[in-house]
Tab-separated table of C-alpha atoms in Angstrom:
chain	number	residue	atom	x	y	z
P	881	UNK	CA	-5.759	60.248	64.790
P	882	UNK	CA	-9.004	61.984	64.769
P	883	UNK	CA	-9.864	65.637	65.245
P	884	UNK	CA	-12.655	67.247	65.893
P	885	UNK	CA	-13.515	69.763	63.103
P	886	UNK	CA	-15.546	72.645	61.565
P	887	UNK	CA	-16.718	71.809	58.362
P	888	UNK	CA	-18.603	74.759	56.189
P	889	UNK	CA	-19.887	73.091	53.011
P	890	UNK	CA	-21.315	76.056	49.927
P	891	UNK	CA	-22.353	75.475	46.720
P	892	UNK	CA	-24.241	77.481	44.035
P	893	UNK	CA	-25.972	75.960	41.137
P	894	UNK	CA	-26.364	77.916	37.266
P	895	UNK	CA	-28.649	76.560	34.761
P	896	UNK	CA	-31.740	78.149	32.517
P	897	UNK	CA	-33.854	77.038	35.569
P	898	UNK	CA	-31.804	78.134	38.434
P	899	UNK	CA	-30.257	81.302	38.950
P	900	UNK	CA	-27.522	81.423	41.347
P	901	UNK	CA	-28.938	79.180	44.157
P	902	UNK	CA	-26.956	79.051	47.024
P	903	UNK	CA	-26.649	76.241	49.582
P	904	UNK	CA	-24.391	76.642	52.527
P	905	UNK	CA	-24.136	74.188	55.945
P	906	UNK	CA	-22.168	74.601	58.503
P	907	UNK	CA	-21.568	71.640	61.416
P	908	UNK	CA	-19.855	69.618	63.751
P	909	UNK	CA	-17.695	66.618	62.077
P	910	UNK	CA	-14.439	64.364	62.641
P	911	UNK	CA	-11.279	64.432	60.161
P	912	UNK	CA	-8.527	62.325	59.441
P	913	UNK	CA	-5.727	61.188	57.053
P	914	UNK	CA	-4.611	57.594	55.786
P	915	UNK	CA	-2.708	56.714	53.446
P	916	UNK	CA	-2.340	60.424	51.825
P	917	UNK	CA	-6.282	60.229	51.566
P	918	UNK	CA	-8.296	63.023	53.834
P	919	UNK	CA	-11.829	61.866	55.618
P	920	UNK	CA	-14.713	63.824	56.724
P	921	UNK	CA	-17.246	62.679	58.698
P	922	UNK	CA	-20.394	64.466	59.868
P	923	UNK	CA	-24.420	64.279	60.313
P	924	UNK	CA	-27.195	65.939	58.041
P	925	UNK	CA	-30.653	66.647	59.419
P	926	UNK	CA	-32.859	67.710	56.692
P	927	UNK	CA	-35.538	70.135	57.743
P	928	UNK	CA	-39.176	68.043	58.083
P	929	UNK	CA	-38.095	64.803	57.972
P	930	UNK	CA	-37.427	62.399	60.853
P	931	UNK	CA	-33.917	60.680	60.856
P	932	UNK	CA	-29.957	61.403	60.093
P	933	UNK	CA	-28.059	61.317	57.235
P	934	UNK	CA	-24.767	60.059	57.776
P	935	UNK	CA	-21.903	61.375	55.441
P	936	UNK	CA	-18.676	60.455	54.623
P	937	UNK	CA	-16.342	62.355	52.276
P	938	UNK	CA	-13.323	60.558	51.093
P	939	UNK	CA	-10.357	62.778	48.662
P	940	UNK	CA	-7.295	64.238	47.414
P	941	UNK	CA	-5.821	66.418	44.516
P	942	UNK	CA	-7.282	63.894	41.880
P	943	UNK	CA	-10.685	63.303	42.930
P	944	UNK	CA	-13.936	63.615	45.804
P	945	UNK	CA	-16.208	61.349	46.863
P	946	UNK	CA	-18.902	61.889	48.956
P	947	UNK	CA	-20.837	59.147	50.418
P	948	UNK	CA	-24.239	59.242	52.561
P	949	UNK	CA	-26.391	56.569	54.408
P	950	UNK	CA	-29.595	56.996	56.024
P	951	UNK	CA	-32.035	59.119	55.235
P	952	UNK	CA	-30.914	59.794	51.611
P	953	UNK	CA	-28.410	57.532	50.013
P	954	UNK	CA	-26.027	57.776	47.629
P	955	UNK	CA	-22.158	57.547	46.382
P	956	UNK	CA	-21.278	60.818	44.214
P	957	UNK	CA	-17.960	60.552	42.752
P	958	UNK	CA	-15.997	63.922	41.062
P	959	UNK	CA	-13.198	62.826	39.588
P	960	UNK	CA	-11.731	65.976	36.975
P	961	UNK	CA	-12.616	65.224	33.518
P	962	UNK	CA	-14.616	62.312	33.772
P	963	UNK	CA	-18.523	61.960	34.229
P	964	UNK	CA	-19.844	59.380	36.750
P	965	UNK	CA	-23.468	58.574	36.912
P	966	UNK	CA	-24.925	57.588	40.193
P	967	UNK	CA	-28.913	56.604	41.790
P	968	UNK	CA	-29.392	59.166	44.549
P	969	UNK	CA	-32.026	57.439	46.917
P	970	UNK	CA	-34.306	60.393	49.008
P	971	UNK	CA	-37.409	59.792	50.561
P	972	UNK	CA	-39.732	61.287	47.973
P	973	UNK	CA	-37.589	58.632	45.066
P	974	UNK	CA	-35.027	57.531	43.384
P	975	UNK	CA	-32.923	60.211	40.559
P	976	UNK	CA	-30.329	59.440	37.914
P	977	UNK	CA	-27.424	61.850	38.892
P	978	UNK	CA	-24.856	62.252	36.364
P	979	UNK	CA	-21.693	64.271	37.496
P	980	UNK	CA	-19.023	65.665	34.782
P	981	UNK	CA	-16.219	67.879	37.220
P	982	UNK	CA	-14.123	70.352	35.063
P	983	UNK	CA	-12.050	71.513	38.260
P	984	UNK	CA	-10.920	69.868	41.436
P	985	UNK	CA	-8.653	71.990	43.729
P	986	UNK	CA	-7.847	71.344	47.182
P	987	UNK	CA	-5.623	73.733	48.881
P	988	UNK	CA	-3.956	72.474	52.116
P	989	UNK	CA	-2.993	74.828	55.102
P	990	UNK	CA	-1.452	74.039	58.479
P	991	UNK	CA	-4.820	74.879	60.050
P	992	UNK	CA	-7.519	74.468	57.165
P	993	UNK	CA	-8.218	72.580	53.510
P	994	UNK	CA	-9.990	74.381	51.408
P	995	UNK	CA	-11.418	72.133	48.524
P	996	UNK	CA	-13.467	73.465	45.073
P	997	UNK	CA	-15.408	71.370	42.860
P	998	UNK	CA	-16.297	72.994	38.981
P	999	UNK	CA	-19.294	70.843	37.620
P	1000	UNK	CA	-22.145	70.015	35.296
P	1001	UNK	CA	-25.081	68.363	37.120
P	1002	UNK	CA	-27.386	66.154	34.866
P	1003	UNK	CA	-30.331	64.531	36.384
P	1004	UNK	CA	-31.930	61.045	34.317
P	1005	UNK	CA	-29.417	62.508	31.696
P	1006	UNK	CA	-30.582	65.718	31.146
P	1007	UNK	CA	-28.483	68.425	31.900
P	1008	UNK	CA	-29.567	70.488	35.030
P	1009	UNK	CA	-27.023	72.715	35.464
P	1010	UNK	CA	-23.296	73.890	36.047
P	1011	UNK	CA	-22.402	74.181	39.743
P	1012	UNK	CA	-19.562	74.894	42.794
P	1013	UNK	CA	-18.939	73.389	45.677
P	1014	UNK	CA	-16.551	74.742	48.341
């Protein structure tokens, strides 16, 4: 079965060449579970360019993967203690992500999941910085 949700996506990034940079979206999306594995859907619009991102986020205690088609592309996997490397396709390019989580936690309530993501963001394999996602 799927509900209709709230999903309120933050993150903050730390690095020599960021300091503290906060992203936060909140919007409209569609949950379910299968198979002990939750699903997100929901729509991006970035600001200035024409089209929708679609994105799909697939996890559970051991690992997150977020998935988007259309106007960027990509497949980012977190799984704790391992580093996946992935091509992140945007309008402007192509990039190298690399993607080394230290922490997964997801916290499940009757009426909410909270999930948080520890990691060290490389880009073409130079290390970018350490970030949080909630």
């Amino acid at each position: 079965m799927t509900k209709d949700v709230l999903i309120s996506v933050s993150g903050i990034q730390f690095g020599p060449e960021v300091d503290g940079q906060k992203v936060e979206v909140i919007t409209k999306g569609n949950y379910y579970k299968k198979k002990n594995k939750h699903y997100l859907l929901y729509d991006e619009v970035m600001e200035g360019i024409d089209g929708v991102t679609r994105n799909l986020v697939k996890f559970d205690e051991k690992a997150f993967q977020l998935t988007k088609s259309g106007v960027t592309n990509v497949n980012m996997l977190f799984e704790e203690n391992k580093r996946n490397i992935t091509n992140y396709i945007t309008p402007f390019g192509s990039i190298m992500v690399g993607i080394d989580a230290h922490n997964i936690e997801v916290e499940e309530q009757k009426d909410r999941i909270r999930i948080r993501i520890d990691y060290a963001l490389d880009i073409n394999y130079e290390h970018l910085a350490n970030c949080e996602i909630r």
